[in-house]
Short mmCIF file of C-alpha atoms and ligand atoms in Angstrom, two decimals:
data_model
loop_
_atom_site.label_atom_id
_atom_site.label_comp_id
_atom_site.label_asym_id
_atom_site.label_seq_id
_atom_site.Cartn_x
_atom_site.Cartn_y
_atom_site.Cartn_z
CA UNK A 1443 -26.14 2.13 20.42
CA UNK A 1444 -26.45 1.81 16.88
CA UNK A 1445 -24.26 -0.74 16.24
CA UNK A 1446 -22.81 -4.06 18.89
CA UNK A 1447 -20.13 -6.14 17.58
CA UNK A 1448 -19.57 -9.06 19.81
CA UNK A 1449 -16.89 -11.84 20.81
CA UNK A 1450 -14.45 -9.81 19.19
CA UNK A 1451 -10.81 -11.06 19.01
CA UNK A 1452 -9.03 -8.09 19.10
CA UNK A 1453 -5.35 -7.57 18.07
CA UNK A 1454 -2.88 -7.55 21.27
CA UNK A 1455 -5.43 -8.35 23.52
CA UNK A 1456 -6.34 -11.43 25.48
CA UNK A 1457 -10.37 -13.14 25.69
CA UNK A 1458 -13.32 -11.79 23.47
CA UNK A 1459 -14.16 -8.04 23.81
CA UNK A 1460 -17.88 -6.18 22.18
CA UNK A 1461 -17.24 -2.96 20.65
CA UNK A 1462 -20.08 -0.52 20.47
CA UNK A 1463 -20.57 2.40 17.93
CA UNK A 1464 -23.13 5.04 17.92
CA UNK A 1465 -23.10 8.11 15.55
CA UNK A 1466 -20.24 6.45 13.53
CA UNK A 1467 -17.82 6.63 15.98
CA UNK A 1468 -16.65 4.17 18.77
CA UNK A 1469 -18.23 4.69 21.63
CA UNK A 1470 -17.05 1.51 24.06
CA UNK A 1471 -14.52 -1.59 23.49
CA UNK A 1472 -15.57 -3.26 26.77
CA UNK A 1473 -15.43 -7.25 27.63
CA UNK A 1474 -19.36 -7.05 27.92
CA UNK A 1475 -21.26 -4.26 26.77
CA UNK A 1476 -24.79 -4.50 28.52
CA UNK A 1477 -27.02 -2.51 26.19
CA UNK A 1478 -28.75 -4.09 23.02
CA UNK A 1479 -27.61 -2.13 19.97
CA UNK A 1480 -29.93 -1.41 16.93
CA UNK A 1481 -27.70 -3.56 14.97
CA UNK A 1482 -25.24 -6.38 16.27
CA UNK A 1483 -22.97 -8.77 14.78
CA UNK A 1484 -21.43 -11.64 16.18
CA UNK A 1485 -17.64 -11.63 15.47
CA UNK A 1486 -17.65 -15.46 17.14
CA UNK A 1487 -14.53 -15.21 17.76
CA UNK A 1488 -13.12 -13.84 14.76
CA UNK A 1489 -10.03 -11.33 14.47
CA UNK A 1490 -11.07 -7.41 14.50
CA UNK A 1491 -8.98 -4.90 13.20
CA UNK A 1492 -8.89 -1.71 12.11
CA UNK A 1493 -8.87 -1.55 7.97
CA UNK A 1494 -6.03 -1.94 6.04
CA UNK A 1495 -4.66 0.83 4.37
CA UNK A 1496 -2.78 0.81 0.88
CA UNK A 1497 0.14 3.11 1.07
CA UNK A 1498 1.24 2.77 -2.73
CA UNK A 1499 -1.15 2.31 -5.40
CA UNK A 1500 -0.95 3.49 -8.91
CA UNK A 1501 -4.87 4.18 -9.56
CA UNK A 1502 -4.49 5.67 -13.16
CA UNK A 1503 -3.20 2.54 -14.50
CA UNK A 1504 -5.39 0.26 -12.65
CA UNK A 1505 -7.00 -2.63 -15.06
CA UNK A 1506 -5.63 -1.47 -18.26
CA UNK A 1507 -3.33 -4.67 -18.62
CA UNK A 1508 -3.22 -5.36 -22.21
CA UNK A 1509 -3.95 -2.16 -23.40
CA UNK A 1510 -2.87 -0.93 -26.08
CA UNK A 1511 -0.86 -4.51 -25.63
CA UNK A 1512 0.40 -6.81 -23.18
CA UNK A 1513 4.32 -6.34 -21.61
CA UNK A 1514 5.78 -9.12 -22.79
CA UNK A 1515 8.93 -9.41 -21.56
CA UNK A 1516 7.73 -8.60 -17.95
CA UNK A 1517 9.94 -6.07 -17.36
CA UNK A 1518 9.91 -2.54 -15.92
CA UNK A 1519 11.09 -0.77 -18.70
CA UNK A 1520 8.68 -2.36 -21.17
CA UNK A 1521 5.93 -1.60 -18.52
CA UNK A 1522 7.31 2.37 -18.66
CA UNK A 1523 7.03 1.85 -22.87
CA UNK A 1524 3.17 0.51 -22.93
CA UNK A 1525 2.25 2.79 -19.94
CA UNK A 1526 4.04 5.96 -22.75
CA UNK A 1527 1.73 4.55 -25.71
CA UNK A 1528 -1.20 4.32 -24.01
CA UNK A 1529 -1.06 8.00 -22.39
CA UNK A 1530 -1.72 9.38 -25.61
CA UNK A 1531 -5.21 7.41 -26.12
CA UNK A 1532 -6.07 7.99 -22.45
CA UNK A 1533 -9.46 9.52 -21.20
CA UNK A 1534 -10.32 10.89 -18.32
CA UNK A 1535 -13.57 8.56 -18.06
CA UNK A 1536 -11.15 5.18 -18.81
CA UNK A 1537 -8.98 6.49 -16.10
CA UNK A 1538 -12.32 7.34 -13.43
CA UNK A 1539 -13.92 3.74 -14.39
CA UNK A 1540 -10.90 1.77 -14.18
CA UNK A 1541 -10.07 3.44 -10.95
CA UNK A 1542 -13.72 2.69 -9.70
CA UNK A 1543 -13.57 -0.37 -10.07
CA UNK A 1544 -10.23 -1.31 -8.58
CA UNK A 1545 -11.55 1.13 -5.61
CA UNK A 1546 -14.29 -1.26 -5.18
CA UNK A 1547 -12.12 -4.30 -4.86
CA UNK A 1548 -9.99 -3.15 -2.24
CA UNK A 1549 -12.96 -2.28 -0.38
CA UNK A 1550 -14.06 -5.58 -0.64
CA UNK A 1551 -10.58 -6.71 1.13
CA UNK A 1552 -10.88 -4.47 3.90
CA UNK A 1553 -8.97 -1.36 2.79
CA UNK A 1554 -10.09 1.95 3.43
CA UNK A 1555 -7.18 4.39 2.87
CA UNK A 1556 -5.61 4.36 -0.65
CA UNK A 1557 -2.33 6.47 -1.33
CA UNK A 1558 -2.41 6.33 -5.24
CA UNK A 1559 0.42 8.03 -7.03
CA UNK A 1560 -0.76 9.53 -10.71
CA UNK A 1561 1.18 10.21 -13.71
CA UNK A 1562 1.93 14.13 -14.16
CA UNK A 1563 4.32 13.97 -17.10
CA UNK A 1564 1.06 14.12 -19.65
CA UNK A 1565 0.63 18.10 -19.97
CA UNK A 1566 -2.81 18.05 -19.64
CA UNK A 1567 -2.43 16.36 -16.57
CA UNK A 1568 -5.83 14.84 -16.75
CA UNK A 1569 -4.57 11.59 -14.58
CA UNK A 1570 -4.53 13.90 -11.50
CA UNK A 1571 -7.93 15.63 -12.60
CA UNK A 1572 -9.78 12.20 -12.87
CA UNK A 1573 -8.19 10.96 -9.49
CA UNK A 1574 -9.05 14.05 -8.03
CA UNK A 1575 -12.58 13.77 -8.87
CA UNK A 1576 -12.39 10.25 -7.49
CA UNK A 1577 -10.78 11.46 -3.91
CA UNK A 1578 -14.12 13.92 -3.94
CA UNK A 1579 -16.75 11.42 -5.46
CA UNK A 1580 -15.50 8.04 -3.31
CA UNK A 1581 -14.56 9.85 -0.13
CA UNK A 1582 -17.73 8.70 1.93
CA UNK A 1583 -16.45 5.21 1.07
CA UNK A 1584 -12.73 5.48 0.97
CA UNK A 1585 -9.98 8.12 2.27
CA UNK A 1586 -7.36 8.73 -0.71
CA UNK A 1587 -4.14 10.73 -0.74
CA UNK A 1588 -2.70 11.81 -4.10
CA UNK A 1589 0.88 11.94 -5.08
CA UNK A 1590 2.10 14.15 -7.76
CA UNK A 1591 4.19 11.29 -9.51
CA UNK A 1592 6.57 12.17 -12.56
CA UNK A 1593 6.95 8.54 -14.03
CA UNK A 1594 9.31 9.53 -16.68
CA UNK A 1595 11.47 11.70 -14.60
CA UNK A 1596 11.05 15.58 -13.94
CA UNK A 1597 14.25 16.84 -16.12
CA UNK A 1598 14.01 14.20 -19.40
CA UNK A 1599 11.81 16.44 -21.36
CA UNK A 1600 11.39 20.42 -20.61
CA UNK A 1601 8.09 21.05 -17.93
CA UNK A 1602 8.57 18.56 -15.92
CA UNK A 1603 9.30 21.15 -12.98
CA UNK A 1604 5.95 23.39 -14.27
CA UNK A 1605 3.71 20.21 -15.12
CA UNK A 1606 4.67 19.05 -11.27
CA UNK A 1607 3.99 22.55 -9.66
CA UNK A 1608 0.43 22.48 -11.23
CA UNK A 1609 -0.13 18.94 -10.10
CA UNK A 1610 0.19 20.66 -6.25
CA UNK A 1611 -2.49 23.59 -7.31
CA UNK A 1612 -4.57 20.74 -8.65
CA UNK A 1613 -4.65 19.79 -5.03
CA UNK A 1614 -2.29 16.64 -4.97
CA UNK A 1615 -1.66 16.10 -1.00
CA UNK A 1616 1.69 14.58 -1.66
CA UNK A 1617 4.89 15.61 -3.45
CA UNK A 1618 6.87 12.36 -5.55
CA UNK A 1619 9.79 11.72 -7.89
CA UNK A 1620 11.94 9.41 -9.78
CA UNK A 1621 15.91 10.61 -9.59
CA UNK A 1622 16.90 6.89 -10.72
CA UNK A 1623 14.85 7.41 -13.80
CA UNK A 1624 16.98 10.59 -14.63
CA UNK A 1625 19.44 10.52 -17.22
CA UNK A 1626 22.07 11.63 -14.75
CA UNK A 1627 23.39 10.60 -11.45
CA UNK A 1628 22.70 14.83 -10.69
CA UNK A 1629 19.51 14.95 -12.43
CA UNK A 1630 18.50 12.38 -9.73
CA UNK A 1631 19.87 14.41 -7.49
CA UNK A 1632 18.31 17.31 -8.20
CA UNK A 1633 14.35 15.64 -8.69
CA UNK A 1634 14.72 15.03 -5.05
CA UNK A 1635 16.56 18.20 -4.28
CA UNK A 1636 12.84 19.88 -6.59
CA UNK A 1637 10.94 17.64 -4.33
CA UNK A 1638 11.77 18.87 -1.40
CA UNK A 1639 11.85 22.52 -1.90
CA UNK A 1640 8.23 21.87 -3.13
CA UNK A 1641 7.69 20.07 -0.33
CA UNK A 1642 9.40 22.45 2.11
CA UNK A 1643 7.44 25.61 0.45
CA UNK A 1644 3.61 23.92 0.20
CA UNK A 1645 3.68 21.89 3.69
CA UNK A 1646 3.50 18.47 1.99
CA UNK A 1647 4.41 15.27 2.42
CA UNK A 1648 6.94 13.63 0.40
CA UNK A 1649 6.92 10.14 -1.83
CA UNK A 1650 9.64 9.29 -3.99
CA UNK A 1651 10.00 6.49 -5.97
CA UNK A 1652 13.47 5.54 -5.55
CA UNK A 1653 16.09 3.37 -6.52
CA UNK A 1654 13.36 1.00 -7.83
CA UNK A 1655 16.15 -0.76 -9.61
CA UNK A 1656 18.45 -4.10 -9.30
CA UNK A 1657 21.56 -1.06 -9.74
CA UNK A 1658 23.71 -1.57 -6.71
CA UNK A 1659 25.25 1.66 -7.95
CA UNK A 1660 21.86 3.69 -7.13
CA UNK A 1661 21.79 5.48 -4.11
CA UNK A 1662 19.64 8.48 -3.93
CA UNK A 1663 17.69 7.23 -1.40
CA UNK A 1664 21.03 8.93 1.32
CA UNK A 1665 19.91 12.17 -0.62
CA UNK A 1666 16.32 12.20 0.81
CA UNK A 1667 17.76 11.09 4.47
CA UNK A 1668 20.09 13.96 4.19
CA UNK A 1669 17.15 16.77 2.78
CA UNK A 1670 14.91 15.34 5.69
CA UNK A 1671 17.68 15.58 8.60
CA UNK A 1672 18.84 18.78 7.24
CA UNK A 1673 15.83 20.88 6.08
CA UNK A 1674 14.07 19.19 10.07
CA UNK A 1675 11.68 17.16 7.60
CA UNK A 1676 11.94 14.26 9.84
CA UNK A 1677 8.98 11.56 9.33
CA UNK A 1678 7.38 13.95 6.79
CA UNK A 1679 8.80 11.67 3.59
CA UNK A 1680 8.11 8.44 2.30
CA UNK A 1681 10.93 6.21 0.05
CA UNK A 1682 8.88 3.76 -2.03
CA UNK A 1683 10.57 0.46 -3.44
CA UNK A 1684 14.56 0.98 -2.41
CA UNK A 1685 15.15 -2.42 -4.65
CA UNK A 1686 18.27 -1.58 -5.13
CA UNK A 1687 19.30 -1.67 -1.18
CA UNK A 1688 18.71 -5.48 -1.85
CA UNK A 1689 21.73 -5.36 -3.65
CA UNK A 1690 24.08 -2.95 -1.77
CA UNK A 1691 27.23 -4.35 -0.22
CA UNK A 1692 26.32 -5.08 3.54
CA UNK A 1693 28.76 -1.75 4.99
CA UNK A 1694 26.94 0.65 3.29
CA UNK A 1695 23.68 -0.96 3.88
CA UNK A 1696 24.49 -1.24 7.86
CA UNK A 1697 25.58 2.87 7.39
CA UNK A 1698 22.53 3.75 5.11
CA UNK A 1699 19.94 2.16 7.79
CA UNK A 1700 21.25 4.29 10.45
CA UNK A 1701 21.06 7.52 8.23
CA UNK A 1702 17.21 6.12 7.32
CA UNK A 1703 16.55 5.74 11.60
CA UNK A 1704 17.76 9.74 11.66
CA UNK A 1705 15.97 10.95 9.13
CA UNK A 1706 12.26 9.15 10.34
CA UNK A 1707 11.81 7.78 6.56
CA UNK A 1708 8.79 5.32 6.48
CA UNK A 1709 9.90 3.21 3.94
CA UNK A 1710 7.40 0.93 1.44
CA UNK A 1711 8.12 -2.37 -0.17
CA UNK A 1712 5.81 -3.48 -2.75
CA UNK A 1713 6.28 -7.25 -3.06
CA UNK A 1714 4.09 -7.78 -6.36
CA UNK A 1715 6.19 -5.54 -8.55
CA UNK A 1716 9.23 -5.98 -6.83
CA UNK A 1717 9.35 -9.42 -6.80
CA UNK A 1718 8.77 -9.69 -10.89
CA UNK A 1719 10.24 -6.71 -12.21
CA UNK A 1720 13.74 -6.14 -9.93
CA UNK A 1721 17.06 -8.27 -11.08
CA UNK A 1722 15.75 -9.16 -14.02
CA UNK A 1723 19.38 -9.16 -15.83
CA UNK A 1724 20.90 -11.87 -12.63
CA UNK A 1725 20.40 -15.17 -15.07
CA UNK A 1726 20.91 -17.31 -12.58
CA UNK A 1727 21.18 -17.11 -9.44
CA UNK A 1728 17.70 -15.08 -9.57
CA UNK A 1729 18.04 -12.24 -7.04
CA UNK A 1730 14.11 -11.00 -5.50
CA UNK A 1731 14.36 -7.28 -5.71
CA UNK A 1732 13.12 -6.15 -2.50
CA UNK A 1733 14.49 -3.98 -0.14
CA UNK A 1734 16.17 -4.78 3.27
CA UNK A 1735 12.60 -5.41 5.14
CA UNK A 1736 13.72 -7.28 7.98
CA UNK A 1737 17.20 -5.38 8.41
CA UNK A 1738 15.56 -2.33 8.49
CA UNK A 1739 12.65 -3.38 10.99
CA UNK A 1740 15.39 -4.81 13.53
CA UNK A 1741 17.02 -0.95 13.77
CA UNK A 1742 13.15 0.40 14.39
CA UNK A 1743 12.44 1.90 10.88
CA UNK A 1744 9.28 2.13 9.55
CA UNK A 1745 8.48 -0.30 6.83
CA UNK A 1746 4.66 -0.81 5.36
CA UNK A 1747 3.58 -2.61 2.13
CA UNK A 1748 2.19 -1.43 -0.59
CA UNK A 1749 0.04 -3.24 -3.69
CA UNK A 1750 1.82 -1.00 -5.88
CA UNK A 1751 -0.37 -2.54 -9.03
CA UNK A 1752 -3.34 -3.79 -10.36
CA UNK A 1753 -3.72 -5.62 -13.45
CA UNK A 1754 -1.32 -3.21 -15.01
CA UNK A 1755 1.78 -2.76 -17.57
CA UNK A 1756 4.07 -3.59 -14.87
CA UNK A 1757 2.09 -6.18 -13.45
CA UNK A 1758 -0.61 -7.93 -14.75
CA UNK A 1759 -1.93 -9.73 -11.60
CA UNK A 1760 -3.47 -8.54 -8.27
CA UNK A 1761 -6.91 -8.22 -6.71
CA UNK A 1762 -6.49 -5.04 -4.63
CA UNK A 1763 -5.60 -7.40 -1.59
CA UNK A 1764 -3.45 -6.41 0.64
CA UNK A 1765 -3.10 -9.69 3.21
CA UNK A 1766 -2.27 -11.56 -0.20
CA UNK A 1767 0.52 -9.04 -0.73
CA UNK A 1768 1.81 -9.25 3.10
CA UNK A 1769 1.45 -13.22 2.53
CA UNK A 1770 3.93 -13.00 -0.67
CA UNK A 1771 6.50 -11.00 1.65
CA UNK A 1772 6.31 -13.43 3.92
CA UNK A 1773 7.61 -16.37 1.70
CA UNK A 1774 10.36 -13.97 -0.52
CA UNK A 1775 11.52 -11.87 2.52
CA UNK A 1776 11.89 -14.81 4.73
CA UNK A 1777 9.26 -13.88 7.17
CA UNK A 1778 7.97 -16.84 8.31
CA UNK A 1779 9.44 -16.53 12.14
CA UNK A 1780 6.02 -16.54 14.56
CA UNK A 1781 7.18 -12.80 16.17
CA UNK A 1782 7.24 -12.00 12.03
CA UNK A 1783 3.36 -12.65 11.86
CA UNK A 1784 2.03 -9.56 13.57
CA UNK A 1785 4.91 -7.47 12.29
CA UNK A 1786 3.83 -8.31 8.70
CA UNK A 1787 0.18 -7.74 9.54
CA UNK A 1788 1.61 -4.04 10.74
CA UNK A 1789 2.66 -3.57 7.58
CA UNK A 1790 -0.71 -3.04 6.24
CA UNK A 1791 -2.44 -1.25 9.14
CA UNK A 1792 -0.41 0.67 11.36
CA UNK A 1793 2.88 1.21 9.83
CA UNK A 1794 1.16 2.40 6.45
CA UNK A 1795 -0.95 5.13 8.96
CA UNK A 1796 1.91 6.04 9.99
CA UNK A 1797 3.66 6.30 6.54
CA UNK A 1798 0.52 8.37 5.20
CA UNK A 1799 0.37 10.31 8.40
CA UNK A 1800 -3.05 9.51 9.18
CA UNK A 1801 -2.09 7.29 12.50
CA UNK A 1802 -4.39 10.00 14.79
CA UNK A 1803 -8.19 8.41 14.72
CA UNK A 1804 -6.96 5.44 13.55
CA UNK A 1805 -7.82 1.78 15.02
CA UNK A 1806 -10.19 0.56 17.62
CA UNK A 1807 -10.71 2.91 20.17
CA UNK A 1808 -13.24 5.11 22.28
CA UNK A 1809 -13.60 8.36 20.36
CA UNK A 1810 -12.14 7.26 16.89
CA UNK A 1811 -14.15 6.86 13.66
CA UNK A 1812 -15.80 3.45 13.59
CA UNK A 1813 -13.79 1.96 10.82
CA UNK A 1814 -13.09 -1.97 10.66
CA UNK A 1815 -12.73 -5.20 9.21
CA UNK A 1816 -13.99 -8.53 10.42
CA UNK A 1817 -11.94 -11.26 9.16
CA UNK A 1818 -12.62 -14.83 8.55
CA UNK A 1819 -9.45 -15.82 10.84
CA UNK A 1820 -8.34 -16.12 14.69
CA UNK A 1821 -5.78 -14.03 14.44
CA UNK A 1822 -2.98 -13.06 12.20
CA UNK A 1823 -1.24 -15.89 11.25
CA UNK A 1824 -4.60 -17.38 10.35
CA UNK A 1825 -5.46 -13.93 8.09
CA UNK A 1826 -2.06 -14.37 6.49
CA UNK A 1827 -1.98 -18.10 5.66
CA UNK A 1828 -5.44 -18.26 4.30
CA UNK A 1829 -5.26 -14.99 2.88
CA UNK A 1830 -8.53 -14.81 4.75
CA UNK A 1831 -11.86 -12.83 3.30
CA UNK A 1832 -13.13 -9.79 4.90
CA UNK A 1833 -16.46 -10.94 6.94
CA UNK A 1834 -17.11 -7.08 7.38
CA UNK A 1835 -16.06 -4.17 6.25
CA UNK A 1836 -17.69 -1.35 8.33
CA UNK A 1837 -17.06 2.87 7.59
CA UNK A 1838 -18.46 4.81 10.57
CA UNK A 1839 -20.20 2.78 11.44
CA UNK A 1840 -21.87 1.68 8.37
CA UNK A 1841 -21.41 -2.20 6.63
CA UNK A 1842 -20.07 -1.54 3.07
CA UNK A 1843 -19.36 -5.09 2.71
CA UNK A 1844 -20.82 -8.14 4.13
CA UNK A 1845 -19.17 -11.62 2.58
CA UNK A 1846 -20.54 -14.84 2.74
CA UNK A 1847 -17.19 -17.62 2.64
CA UNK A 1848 -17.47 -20.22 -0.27
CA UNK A 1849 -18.78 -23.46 1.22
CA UNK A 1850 -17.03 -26.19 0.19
CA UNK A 1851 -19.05 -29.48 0.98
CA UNK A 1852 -16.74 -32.88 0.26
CA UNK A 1853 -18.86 -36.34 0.02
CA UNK A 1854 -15.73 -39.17 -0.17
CA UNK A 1855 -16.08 -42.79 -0.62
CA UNK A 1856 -17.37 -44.28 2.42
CA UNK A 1857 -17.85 -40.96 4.66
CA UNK A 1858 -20.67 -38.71 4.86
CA UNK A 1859 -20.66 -34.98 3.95
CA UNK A 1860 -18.60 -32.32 5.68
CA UNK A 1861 -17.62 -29.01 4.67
CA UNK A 1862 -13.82 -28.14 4.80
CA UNK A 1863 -12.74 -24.45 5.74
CA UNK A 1864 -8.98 -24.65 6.07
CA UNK A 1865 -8.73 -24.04 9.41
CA UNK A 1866 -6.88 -25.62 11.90
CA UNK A 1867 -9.21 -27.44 14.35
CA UNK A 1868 -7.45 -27.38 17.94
CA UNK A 1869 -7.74 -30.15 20.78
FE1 FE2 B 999 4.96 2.40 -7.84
#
C-alpha cells in the first residue's frame, strides 16, 4: 500500500480503525490492516474525516479588503458600493492572485471543494474567465464549482440576461441570482423565474442568493420551492443566506419550511456575513440575521455553511476556515446542545456534498478517492471548540499539508515546565 494511516478515530464509529490507500484511492478502512505501507502516519487517536467542503465562497473578491477603500459603515450595501468602484480597476491577474492565495488557505484548513460564486454584471466578464482558469490550473489540488452570480441584479441595467447566458458558455457549472436586489418585487420574481429556465434548458444546478436581507417582507425564496416542485427540479437548487426567514412571522415560517422539505432545497447559512451585515437598521434589540438553521434541520432540510467571505468589502475578516465558521454558528444560532455538535460538523462535510451534488465518492470508504483531513481533536466537539488545526490534509492520496501545532511551554513560579494544549485531560 502506498499509504497506512493508523489509530484513526473515525466519525460514527466506535475504537481506532487504519485506513489504507494505494493508487490514490481507498483501498481498506479495517480495525488492523496487516501490511506495512510505503508511507504511514499515526493518527494517535486523532479525529479523521473526510475534507471539508466550502459551499459559498466569493473567490473574485477574496483579499481585496480596503481596496479602493475600506466599508466603513459595515454594511451590505456599502460592501455592494466598494465592490462597484473597484470592478472598474479590476484585472484579471489581481483577481487569479488574490484567489490563489485564499485557495491556499483553505487548503491549509482542510477544505478541498470550493463553490465560489463570481461577479457577471462586468461585460467583459473577466471575473468568470480568471476563476475559470483557476478551476483548470488548481484542480489537482482543489475541486471548484462556479456560479454565474449577477451581484447587482439581472434586470437593473440592460444585459444582464445576455452577460448571464455567456457566463454558462464560459463554462460556469452553476446558474445564480439576486431577485431581492431587483428594483421590483416582479423583477425578483422574474431573476429566479430567468434562472431556472437557464437552468432547466443547460442541465445545471441552481444558486440563488436570496432574501439576504433583514426585510421580513422578502420572500422569493417560496418562488424557487415552487419552480423546483413544479418544473421536477427537486434537490437540483441551492438558496444561499434566507436572512430574512430570521425575521418572518412564525406561521409563514412553519408553512415556508414545509414547501422548502417538498421542493429538496439545500439551503446555506453563512454565519460571517450574516451575522455582521443582516438587521443592521434593529437599534436595539440587535437581531443576528441568520436563517432558521435549527427549525429547518428539525423538519429534515438540508442546511450546510458556507464562509461566504474573505477579507472582503462585506467582510473584512476570515481565514478560509470553515470549523471557525461552524464554531460562530454554534454560539449565534444557539447550537450548543451535545446532539448539535456532529450536526454542525455536517454542515461542512456532508450536507455541503450534498448541496454541491458531489456526495457520490465522497468520505472514507473502500473505492472512493483518498481525500482527508487529520485533525488535531478527538472528535467533533473537540474540532469545534478549539477550532482545531488540520494535522493532514491528504488529496488522493497525496499530503498537501502537514502542520506542526504551536507549542506553548509555561514555566510558573514554583512549578517546572509543561506545555499546555487546550485539551481536556480525562480520568
Ligand atoms: Fe454570498
Amino acid at each position: 500500500m502506498d499509504l497506512v494511516v493508523r489509530n484513526a478515530k473515525l466519525r460514527k464509529k466506535d475504537g481506532l480503525w487504519d485506513i489504507g490507500i494505494e493508487d490514490g484511492l481507498f483501498t481498506a478502512v479495517d480495525r488492523h490492516i496487516p501490511v506495512k505501507g510505503r508511507m504511514e502516519i499515526d493518527a494517535g487517536g486523532h479525529l479523521v474525516s473526510p475534507p471539508f467542503i466550502d459551499p459559498h465562497l466569493h473567490l473574485d473578491a477574496v483579499l481585496s479588503v480596503g481596496d479602493p477603500r475600506f466599508n466603513i459603515s459595515g454594511t451590505l450595501l456599502e460592501g455592494i458600493s466598494i465592490w462597484g468602484e473597484r470592478k472598474k480597476t479590476l484585472t484579471k491577474e489581481t483577481i487569479k492572485k488574490n484567489a490563489r492565495e485564499a485557495i491556499k488557505w483553505a487548503i491549509a484548513n482542510g477544505t478541498l471543494k470550493i463553490r465560489t460564486h463570481v461577479d457577471t454584471t462586468d461585460p467583459t466578464l473577466k471575473t468568470v474567465e480568471a476563476l475559470a482558469e483557476i478551476r483548470e490550473e488548481e484542480k489537482e489540488n482543489i475541486d471548484i464549482q462556479i456560479v454565474a452570480f449577477p451581484q447587482d441584479g439581472i434586470y437593473t441595467f440592460p444585459d444582464g440576461e445576455k452577460l448571464m447566458r455567456r457566463a454558462v458558455e464560459m463554462g460556469a457549472d452553476v446558474i445564480g441570482g439576486i431577485p431581492h436586489n431587483e428594483f421590483t418585487r416582479e423583477d425578483g420574481v422574474r431573476d429566479v423565474e430567468f434562472v431556472y429556465d437557464l437552468a432547466e434548458k443547460t442541465g445545471t444546478l441552481i444558486d440563488i442568493h436570496i432574501d439576504e436581507t433583514g426585510d421580513d417582507q422578502s420572500r422569493f425564496v417560496e418562488v424557487m420551492a415552487k419552480e423546483s416542485i413544479n418544473r421536477g427540479m427537486q434537490g437540483r437548487a441551492a438558496a444561499s443566506h434566507t436572512t430574512a426567514m430570521h425575521n418572518y412571522n412564525n406561521d409563514y415560517a412553519l408553512k415556508l419550511i414545509g414547501i422548502l422539505k417538498r421542493a429538496e432545497m439545500n439551503m446555506i447559512t453563512n454565519p460571517f456575513d450574516n451575522s455582521v451585515l443582516q438587521n443592521r437598521t434593529d437599534g436595539y434589540p440587535r437581531r443576528r440575521g441568520h436563517t432558521r438553521v435549527d427549525e429547518l434541520l428539525a423538519r429534515g432540510v438540508t442546511v450546510c455553511i458556507g464562509h461566504d467571505s474573505i477579507m472582503d468589502p462585506w467582510y473584512p475578516m476570515g481565514k478560509g476556515s470553515m470549523l471557525s465558521a461552524a464554531n460562530l454558528l454554534l454560539h449565534t444560532a444557539h447550537m450548543s446542545g451535545y446532539d448539535q455538535f456532529p450536526q454542525l460538523f455536517d454542515m461542512i462535510t456532508t450536507a455541503s456534498a450534498v448541496t454541491m451534488n458531489v456526495s457520490d465518492g465522497y468520505g472514507i470508504k473502500v473505492g472512493n478517492q483518498a481525500d482527508f483531513i487529520i485533525l488535531d481533536a478527538v472528535d467533533e466537539m473537540e474540532a469545534l471548540r478549539l477550532i482545531s488545526e488540520c494535522l493532514y490534509v491528504v488529496r488522493k492520496g497525496k499530503i498537501l499539508v502537514e502542520t506542526r501545532p504551536a507549542e506553548r511551554i509555561l514555566t510558573l513560579a514554583r512549578g517546572k515546565s509543561e506545555t499546555v494544549d487546550f485539551k481536556l485531560k480525562k480520568g
